Amino acid sequence: MNMIVCVKQVIDPEAPPSSFRVDEAGKKVVPPAGVPPVISPFDENAVEAALRIKDVQGGKITVISMGVNLLREVVKKPLSMGADELVLLEDEAFAGGDSWSNARALALAIKKIGVYDLIFCGRQAADWDEGQVGSGIAEMLGLPGVTLARKIDVSDGKARVEQVTADGYEVVEVSLPALITVSNELGEARYPTIKGIMAAKKIEPIVWKPADIGLEPEQAGAAGRKIILQKLYQPVHEGKCEIIEGESPEEAGAKLALKLREAKLL
Amino acid sequence: MAEYSGVMVHAEAEEGKLAAIATELLGCGRRLADDLGEELSAVIVGSGVSNLAAEAFASGADKVYLVDDALLQDYQTDTHVPAVEKVVRQAMPRILLLGQTSIGRDLAPRLAFRLETTATMDCIELDIDPGSKRLRRTKPVYGGNARAVFTSELDPQIATVRTKAMTPLAPDTSRKGEVVNVAAGLDSSKVRTRVLEKVKQEVEGISLEAANVVISGGRGMGGAEGFKQLEELAKMLKGAMGASRPPCDNGWVPDVLQVGLTGKIVAPDLYIAVALSGSSQHMAGCSGCKNIVAINKDPEANIFREARFGVVGDWKKVLPAFSAKVKELLAG
């Protein structure tokens, strides 16, 4: 089983909301000081999905990450969890892309890798929350896909995927090769082991530039965008919380109920 | 060559009726179409869906494209994307709106890439730029910490819209329109997926989306046990219980109770958040609620920036006293 997982390095979405800053003129987010970037959480779920298949039936997992200033200790995390190979699309030209230019570059990199049965992506990245790149890659490679997976079983050249729906899930069978986007309902990603971290240290990432994957400069990153970002801003918080106090937590609790009655909310 | 014109809504059906999101999209689509001075159409794709056209007209559509085919019974990428693609190529709408539902999340990006245009997902505001006449798409990004406004020069302009973000029109059953039947023309040998089973994870009582009161617990609940107290309180208030992501991920409560960016979007009159920090990702699911009440021991928790009333304290002490007082007030 040859598997490819696409992961994105993002600003840590768990960073306190109060540390979040937007540079409105530059239309970009200012990374919070002292908070290192992380692999986008749903992409970690995607790595976990591939590892669970490898646990059962073996196989090879190649991880692809794209961007600039990719911190090795961040993008190597999937290796320390148990993935086998890391391909980095690392170049200034890849920066500032949208769903189109990102999907195109990743699809070309996957074509260059050539051998795959399953491709995994997180359901959406923690920065732009679009959830389009997985479907875009599948379209460009002409592959079937299942989005929002919570469980995947592979046998006889097919994957049985539990796909999250609003009120439960559907079991969908898809022929391979296929692209699957993974949701958090799959369960938490495993922690790297000491052995895994040692093994990851010895793996040198393969670095590809746009020319290595046959990507024209005008189609890479910001140059290849089809959507125009007009404005980026932080919504205003009204922030007028009335704190109900009491001699004891119990008294405060009771007073809260009275307050809600007074406000006609009970 | 024909030009792109008008607004089209992809209207999902649910249990033999238009889904709530479909009427919300038609309400929004009507406003955009009127701004442009153009037509509003709906595309309804499924099996046995012809009777839904009347409902679409009543909700604001001028024209309904129906693609009714047994192969379209279940949503599958390989059947529904070509069906909608065919209608879009025929009707050439300037704008296409879909719901940010499990179907819309799958359909919109596939369709956008196939038509070589752009989609913007999970929009909460849509309007027409007065100068360029292009669709301005506002969506929360960075888990709700920021908002982005996008436009695109490419047609059709595709956007998915968050549930409960738009207001439906009051139904007007006297409205009529034109029905256009479009043959699906599907080749079943090209369908690479098969739906084997549909599993509903039933939750007792009132559904989260419909409830007027929602009581949600967060990571600080510490385990499944504490949620029993929330459930009792929800019952007492004739509301529903929800949760942020950690309790779902930890298996304390079923996944279908998750409120947030990637879970349910709720807009009750009263939202009580217990031991829940109020991450932006969670607040995305309840920001439509004007009356958020927080019980949290951390005075710095983000939830207090969003709440109207709050108690700083350990929920294990605050909640039983709160619930007892509520019970007394409701009885008296």
Short mmCIF file of N, CA and C in Angstrom, two decimals, chain B residues 39-158:
data_model
loop_
_atom_site.label_atom_id
_atom_site.label_comp_id
_atom_site.label_asym_id
_atom_site.label_seq_id
_atom_site.Cartn_x
_atom_site.Cartn_y
_atom_site.Cartn_z
N GLU B 39 -32.16 37.17 -12.83
CA GLU B 39 -33.05 36.09 -12.42
C GLU B 39 -32.43 35.24 -11.31
N LEU B 40 -33.31 34.69 -10.44
CA LEU B 40 -32.86 33.71 -9.44
C LEU B 40 -33.40 32.34 -9.82
N SER B 41 -32.50 31.39 -9.97
CA SER B 41 -32.93 30.03 -10.26
C SER B 41 -32.46 29.09 -9.17
N ALA B 42 -33.08 27.91 -9.14
CA ALA B 42 -32.64 26.87 -8.20
C ALA B 42 -32.33 25.63 -9.01
N VAL B 43 -31.34 24.87 -8.58
CA VAL B 43 -31.11 23.57 -9.19
C VAL B 43 -31.36 22.52 -8.11
N ILE B 44 -32.24 21.59 -8.42
CA ILE B 44 -32.58 20.53 -7.46
C ILE B 44 -32.20 19.20 -8.10
N VAL B 45 -31.33 18.47 -7.44
CA VAL B 45 -30.78 17.23 -7.97
C VAL B 45 -31.13 16.10 -7.02
N GLY B 46 -31.71 15.01 -7.54
CA GLY B 46 -32.03 13.88 -6.68
C GLY B 46 -32.92 12.90 -7.41
N SER B 47 -33.58 12.05 -6.62
CA SER B 47 -34.50 11.08 -7.18
C SER B 47 -35.86 11.32 -6.56
N GLY B 48 -36.88 11.55 -7.42
CA GLY B 48 -38.22 11.87 -6.92
C GLY B 48 -38.29 13.23 -6.27
N VAL B 49 -37.67 14.22 -6.89
CA VAL B 49 -37.61 15.56 -6.28
C VAL B 49 -38.48 16.59 -7.01
N SER B 50 -39.24 16.13 -8.06
CA SER B 50 -39.99 17.08 -8.89
C SER B 50 -40.97 17.93 -8.08
N ASN B 51 -41.51 17.33 -7.01
CA ASN B 51 -42.52 18.07 -6.22
C ASN B 51 -41.92 19.22 -5.41
N LEU B 52 -40.60 19.34 -5.39
CA LEU B 52 -39.97 20.39 -4.58
C LEU B 52 -39.92 21.74 -5.29
N ALA B 53 -40.21 21.74 -6.60
CA ALA B 53 -40.11 22.99 -7.36
C ALA B 53 -41.02 24.07 -6.79
N ALA B 54 -42.25 23.66 -6.42
CA ALA B 54 -43.22 24.65 -5.90
C ALA B 54 -42.66 25.35 -4.66
N GLU B 55 -42.01 24.57 -3.81
CA GLU B 55 -41.45 25.12 -2.58
C GLU B 55 -40.32 26.12 -2.90
N ALA B 56 -39.55 25.80 -3.95
CA ALA B 56 -38.47 26.71 -4.34
C ALA B 56 -39.03 28.03 -4.87
N PHE B 57 -40.12 27.95 -5.64
CA PHE B 57 -40.76 29.19 -6.13
C PHE B 57 -41.26 30.01 -4.95
N ALA B 58 -41.93 29.32 -4.01
CA ALA B 58 -42.49 30.01 -2.84
C ALA B 58 -41.39 30.69 -2.02
N SER B 59 -40.18 30.13 -2.09
CA SER B 59 -39.06 30.68 -1.31
C SER B 59 -38.25 31.72 -2.07
N GLY B 60 -38.68 32.03 -3.33
CA GLY B 60 -38.02 33.13 -4.03
C GLY B 60 -37.49 32.84 -5.42
N ALA B 61 -37.47 31.57 -5.85
CA ALA B 61 -36.89 31.26 -7.16
C ALA B 61 -37.81 31.67 -8.31
N ASP B 62 -37.22 32.11 -9.43
CA ASP B 62 -37.98 32.43 -10.64
C ASP B 62 -38.07 31.22 -11.56
N LYS B 63 -37.04 30.36 -11.44
CA LYS B 63 -36.94 29.23 -12.36
C LYS B 63 -36.32 28.07 -11.59
N VAL B 64 -36.75 26.85 -11.90
CA VAL B 64 -36.17 25.69 -11.23
C VAL B 64 -35.67 24.69 -12.26
N TYR B 65 -34.42 24.33 -12.13
CA TYR B 65 -33.85 23.26 -12.96
C TYR B 65 -33.92 21.97 -12.15
N LEU B 66 -34.60 20.97 -12.72
CA LEU B 66 -34.75 19.69 -12.02
C LEU B 66 -33.92 18.63 -12.72
N VAL B 67 -33.11 17.95 -11.96
CA VAL B 67 -32.41 16.77 -12.49
C VAL B 67 -32.86 15.60 -11.62
N ASP B 68 -33.79 14.82 -12.16
CA ASP B 68 -34.43 13.76 -11.39
C ASP B 68 -34.03 12.43 -12.01
N ASP B 69 -33.29 11.63 -11.26
CA ASP B 69 -32.78 10.38 -11.82
C ASP B 69 -32.53 9.41 -10.67
N ALA B 70 -32.87 8.14 -10.89
CA ALA B 70 -32.70 7.14 -9.83
C ALA B 70 -31.24 7.07 -9.35
N LEU B 71 -30.31 7.32 -10.26
CA LEU B 71 -28.89 7.26 -9.88
C LEU B 71 -28.50 8.39 -8.92
N LEU B 72 -29.39 9.39 -8.80
CA LEU B 72 -29.07 10.54 -7.94
C LEU B 72 -29.70 10.43 -6.55
N GLN B 73 -30.21 9.25 -6.24
CA GLN B 73 -30.87 9.00 -4.94
C GLN B 73 -29.97 9.44 -3.77
N ASP B 74 -28.75 8.89 -3.73
CA ASP B 74 -27.79 9.27 -2.69
C ASP B 74 -26.82 10.29 -3.25
N TYR B 75 -26.33 11.18 -2.38
CA TYR B 75 -25.28 12.07 -2.85
C TYR B 75 -24.00 11.27 -3.08
N GLN B 76 -23.46 11.36 -4.27
CA GLN B 76 -22.14 10.82 -4.55
C GLN B 76 -21.44 11.82 -5.46
N THR B 77 -20.17 12.03 -5.22
CA THR B 77 -19.41 12.99 -6.00
C THR B 77 -19.55 12.70 -7.50
N ASP B 78 -19.42 11.43 -7.86
CA ASP B 78 -19.39 11.05 -9.28
C ASP B 78 -20.74 11.13 -9.98
N THR B 79 -21.84 11.30 -9.23
CA THR B 79 -23.14 11.47 -9.88
C THR B 79 -23.62 12.92 -9.78
N HIS B 80 -23.48 13.50 -8.60
CA HIS B 80 -24.04 14.84 -8.40
C HIS B 80 -23.19 15.94 -9.03
N VAL B 81 -21.87 15.79 -9.03
CA VAL B 81 -21.04 16.84 -9.65
C VAL B 81 -21.35 16.95 -11.16
N PRO B 82 -21.37 15.82 -11.91
CA PRO B 82 -21.71 15.95 -13.34
C PRO B 82 -23.11 16.50 -13.56
N ALA B 83 -24.07 16.15 -12.68
CA ALA B 83 -25.45 16.63 -12.86
C ALA B 83 -25.51 18.15 -12.70
N VAL B 84 -24.86 18.66 -11.65
CA VAL B 84 -24.89 20.12 -11.43
C VAL B 84 -24.05 20.81 -12.52
N GLU B 85 -22.95 20.19 -12.88
CA GLU B 85 -22.09 20.75 -13.94
C GLU B 85 -22.89 20.95 -15.23
N LYS B 86 -23.72 19.94 -15.56
CA LYS B 86 -24.50 20.01 -16.80
C LYS B 86 -25.48 21.19 -16.77
N VAL B 87 -26.14 21.37 -15.62
CA VAL B 87 -27.09 22.46 -15.49
C VAL B 87 -26.37 23.81 -15.56
N VAL B 88 -25.21 23.89 -14.90
CA VAL B 88 -24.48 25.17 -14.88
C VAL B 88 -23.99 25.52 -16.29
N ARG B 89 -23.53 24.53 -17.03
CA ARG B 89 -23.06 24.80 -18.40
C ARG B 89 -24.22 25.23 -19.29
N GLN B 90 -25.42 24.69 -19.02
CA GLN B 90 -26.59 25.05 -19.81
C GLN B 90 -27.13 26.42 -19.41
N ALA B 91 -27.25 26.67 -18.10
CA ALA B 91 -27.91 27.88 -17.62
C ALA B 91 -26.95 29.06 -17.50
N MET B 92 -25.67 28.79 -17.35
CA MET B 92 -24.63 29.81 -17.21
C MET B 92 -24.94 30.90 -16.18
N PRO B 93 -25.16 30.51 -14.93
CA PRO B 93 -25.38 31.54 -13.90
C PRO B 93 -24.08 32.29 -13.60
N ARG B 94 -24.23 33.56 -13.26
CA ARG B 94 -23.09 34.39 -12.89
C ARG B 94 -22.60 33.98 -11.49
N ILE B 95 -23.58 33.63 -10.65
CA ILE B 95 -23.28 33.26 -9.26
C ILE B 95 -23.95 31.92 -8.96
N LEU B 96 -23.23 31.03 -8.27
CA LEU B 96 -23.82 29.77 -7.82
C LEU B 96 -23.59 29.64 -6.32
N LEU B 97 -24.68 29.50 -5.56
CA LEU B 97 -24.58 29.36 -4.11
C LEU B 97 -24.93 27.94 -3.68
N LEU B 98 -24.15 27.43 -2.74
CA LEU B 98 -24.44 26.11 -2.15
C LEU B 98 -24.37 26.24 -0.64
N GLY B 99 -24.89 25.23 0.06
CA GLY B 99 -24.82 25.23 1.51
C GLY B 99 -23.49 24.70 1.98
N GLN B 100 -23.02 25.21 3.13
CA GLN B 100 -21.82 24.65 3.74
C GLN B 100 -22.26 23.44 4.57
N THR B 101 -22.66 22.40 3.86
CA THR B 101 -23.14 21.16 4.46
C THR B 101 -22.18 20.06 4.02
N SER B 102 -22.41 18.82 4.47
CA SER B 102 -21.48 17.78 4.02
C SER B 102 -21.53 17.64 2.50
N ILE B 103 -22.71 17.88 1.90
CA ILE B 103 -22.81 17.81 0.43
C ILE B 103 -22.11 19.00 -0.22
N GLY B 104 -22.41 20.21 0.25
CA GLY B 104 -21.81 21.41 -0.33
C GLY B 104 -20.30 21.44 -0.21
N ARG B 105 -19.80 20.94 0.92
CA ARG B 105 -18.35 20.91 1.14
C ARG B 105 -17.65 20.02 0.12
N ASP B 106 -18.37 18.97 -0.32
CA ASP B 106 -17.79 18.04 -1.29
C ASP B 106 -18.00 18.55 -2.71
N LEU B 107 -19.21 19.04 -2.97
CA LEU B 107 -19.61 19.40 -4.32
C LEU B 107 -18.93 20.68 -4.83
N ALA B 108 -18.93 21.73 -4.00
CA ALA B 108 -18.49 23.04 -4.47
C ALA B 108 -17.03 23.05 -4.98
N PRO B 109 -16.07 22.51 -4.20
CA PRO B 109 -14.70 22.55 -4.72
C PRO B 109 -14.51 21.70 -5.98
N ARG B 110 -15.13 20.52 -6.02
CA ARG B 110 -15.03 19.65 -7.20
C ARG B 110 -15.53 20.40 -8.44
N LEU B 111 -16.70 21.03 -8.27
CA LEU B 111 -17.33 21.74 -9.38
C LEU B 111 -16.46 22.92 -9.82
N ALA B 112 -15.94 23.65 -8.84
CA ALA B 112 -15.12 24.83 -9.16
C ALA B 112 -13.89 24.42 -9.97
N PHE B 113 -13.23 23.36 -9.52
CA PHE B 113 -12.03 22.92 -10.24
C PHE B 113 -12.40 22.39 -11.63
N ARG B 114 -13.53 21.69 -11.73
CA ARG B 114 -13.94 21.15 -13.03
C ARG B 114 -14.30 22.27 -13.99
N LEU B 115 -14.90 23.34 -13.49
CA LEU B 115 -15.31 24.46 -14.35
C LEU B 115 -14.20 25.52 -14.46
N GLU B 116 -13.06 25.22 -13.86
CA GLU B 116 -11.92 26.14 -13.87
C GLU B 116 -12.28 27.53 -13.36
N THR B 117 -13.07 27.52 -12.27
CA THR B 117 -13.39 28.80 -11.64
C THR B 117 -13.07 28.68 -10.15
N THR B 118 -13.51 29.67 -9.36
CA THR B 118 -13.15 29.66 -7.95
C THR B 118 -14.39 29.44 -7.08
N ALA B 119 -14.16 28.87 -5.91
CA ALA B 119 -15.21 28.78 -4.90
C ALA B 119 -14.67 29.38 -3.61
N THR B 120 -15.55 29.97 -2.82
CA THR B 120 -15.19 30.41 -1.47
C THR B 120 -16.13 29.70 -0.51
N MET B 121 -15.53 29.04 0.49
CA MET B 121 -16.30 28.16 1.35
C MET B 121 -16.69 28.85 2.66
N ASP B 122 -17.89 28.50 3.15
CA ASP B 122 -18.33 28.90 4.49
C ASP B 122 -18.52 30.41 4.63
N CYS B 123 -19.13 31.03 3.62
CA CYS B 123 -19.34 32.48 3.67
C CYS B 123 -20.44 32.81 4.68
N ILE B 124 -20.29 33.97 5.32
CA ILE B 124 -21.32 34.43 6.26
C ILE B 124 -21.96 35.73 5.78
N GLU B 125 -21.32 36.37 4.79
CA GLU B 125 -21.91 37.57 4.17
C GLU B 125 -21.61 37.52 2.69
N LEU B 126 -22.61 37.90 1.90
CA LEU B 126 -22.40 37.98 0.45
C LEU B 126 -23.06 39.25 -0.03
N ASP B 127 -22.36 40.01 -0.86
CA ASP B 127 -23.01 41.16 -1.50
C ASP B 127 -22.36 41.45 -2.83
N ILE B 128 -23.01 42.34 -3.58
CA ILE B 128 -22.49 42.69 -4.90
C ILE B 128 -21.69 43.97 -4.76
N ASP B 129 -20.45 43.95 -5.22
CA ASP B 129 -19.63 45.16 -5.19
C ASP B 129 -20.28 46.18 -6.13
N PRO B 130 -20.61 47.39 -5.60
CA PRO B 130 -21.35 48.36 -6.43
C PRO B 130 -20.57 48.77 -7.69
N GLY B 131 -19.26 48.82 -7.60
CA GLY B 131 -18.46 49.25 -8.75
C GLY B 131 -18.30 48.15 -9.79
N SER B 132 -17.71 47.04 -9.36
CA SER B 132 -17.35 45.99 -10.32
C SER B 132 -18.49 45.03 -10.62
N LYS B 133 -19.55 45.07 -9.78
CA LYS B 133 -20.68 44.13 -9.89
C LYS B 133 -20.27 42.69 -9.64
N ARG B 134 -19.10 42.50 -9.03
CA ARG B 134 -18.67 41.14 -8.70
C ARG B 134 -19.16 40.79 -7.29
N LEU B 135 -19.23 39.47 -7.04
CA LEU B 135 -19.69 38.97 -5.74
C LEU B 135 -18.58 39.11 -4.70
N ARG B 136 -18.89 39.84 -3.62
CA ARG B 136 -17.94 39.94 -2.51
C ARG B 136 -18.31 38.86 -1.49
N ARG B 137 -17.33 38.01 -1.20
CA ARG B 137 -17.59 36.84 -0.35
C ARG B 137 -16.83 37.02 0.96
N THR B 138 -17.56 37.18 2.05
CA THR B 138 -16.92 37.34 3.36
C THR B 138 -16.99 36.02 4.11
N LYS B 139 -15.85 35.57 4.58
CA LYS B 139 -15.84 34.30 5.32
C LYS B 139 -14.89 34.38 6.50
N PRO B 140 -15.23 33.69 7.60
CA PRO B 140 -14.30 33.60 8.71
C PRO B 140 -13.09 32.75 8.30
N VAL B 141 -11.91 33.19 8.70
CA VAL B 141 -10.69 32.41 8.45
C VAL B 141 -9.93 32.29 9.77
N TYR B 142 -8.88 31.52 9.77
CA TYR B 142 -8.11 31.28 10.99
C TYR B 142 -9.04 30.89 12.14
N GLY B 143 -9.91 29.92 11.85
CA GLY B 143 -10.80 29.40 12.88
C GLY B 143 -11.75 30.43 13.45
N GLY B 144 -11.98 31.52 12.72
CA GLY B 144 -12.90 32.55 13.19
C GLY B 144 -12.19 33.74 13.81
N ASN B 145 -10.85 33.67 13.93
CA ASN B 145 -10.10 34.79 14.50
C ASN B 145 -10.07 36.00 13.57
N ALA B 146 -10.25 35.75 12.27
CA ALA B 146 -10.23 36.86 11.31
C ALA B 146 -11.31 36.62 10.26
N ARG B 147 -11.55 37.66 9.48
CA ARG B 147 -12.48 37.52 8.36
C ARG B 147 -11.79 37.97 7.09
N ALA B 148 -12.10 37.28 6.01
CA ALA B 148 -11.51 37.63 4.72
C ALA B 148 -12.62 37.95 3.73
N VAL B 149 -12.35 38.91 2.86
CA VAL B 149 -13.30 39.24 1.80
C VAL B 149 -12.62 38.92 0.48
N PHE B 150 -13.25 38.08 -0.32
CA PHE B 150 -12.69 37.64 -1.60
C PHE B 150 -13.57 38.07 -2.76
N THR B 151 -12.94 38.28 -3.90
CA THR B 151 -13.68 38.39 -5.16
C THR B 151 -12.93 37.57 -6.21
N SER B 152 -13.58 37.36 -7.33
CA SER B 152 -12.92 36.64 -8.41
C SER B 152 -13.42 37.17 -9.75
N GLU B 153 -12.54 37.15 -10.73
CA GLU B 153 -12.90 37.62 -12.07
C GLU B 153 -13.54 36.51 -12.90
N LEU B 154 -13.56 35.30 -12.34
CA LEU B 154 -14.01 34.15 -13.13
C LEU B 154 -15.47 33.83 -12.86
N ASP B 155 -16.18 33.40 -13.90
CA ASP B 155 -17.58 32.96 -13.76
C ASP B 155 -17.66 31.47 -14.01
N PRO B 156 -18.63 30.77 -13.41
CA PRO B 156 -19.51 31.29 -12.37
C PRO B 156 -18.76 31.52 -11.06
N GLN B 157 -19.26 32.47 -10.27
CA GLN B 157 -18.67 32.75 -8.97
C GLN B 157 -19.36 31.84 -7.96
N ILE B 158 -18.61 30.92 -7.39
CA ILE B 158 -19.21 29.91 -6.52
C ILE B 158 -18.92 30.23 -5.05
#
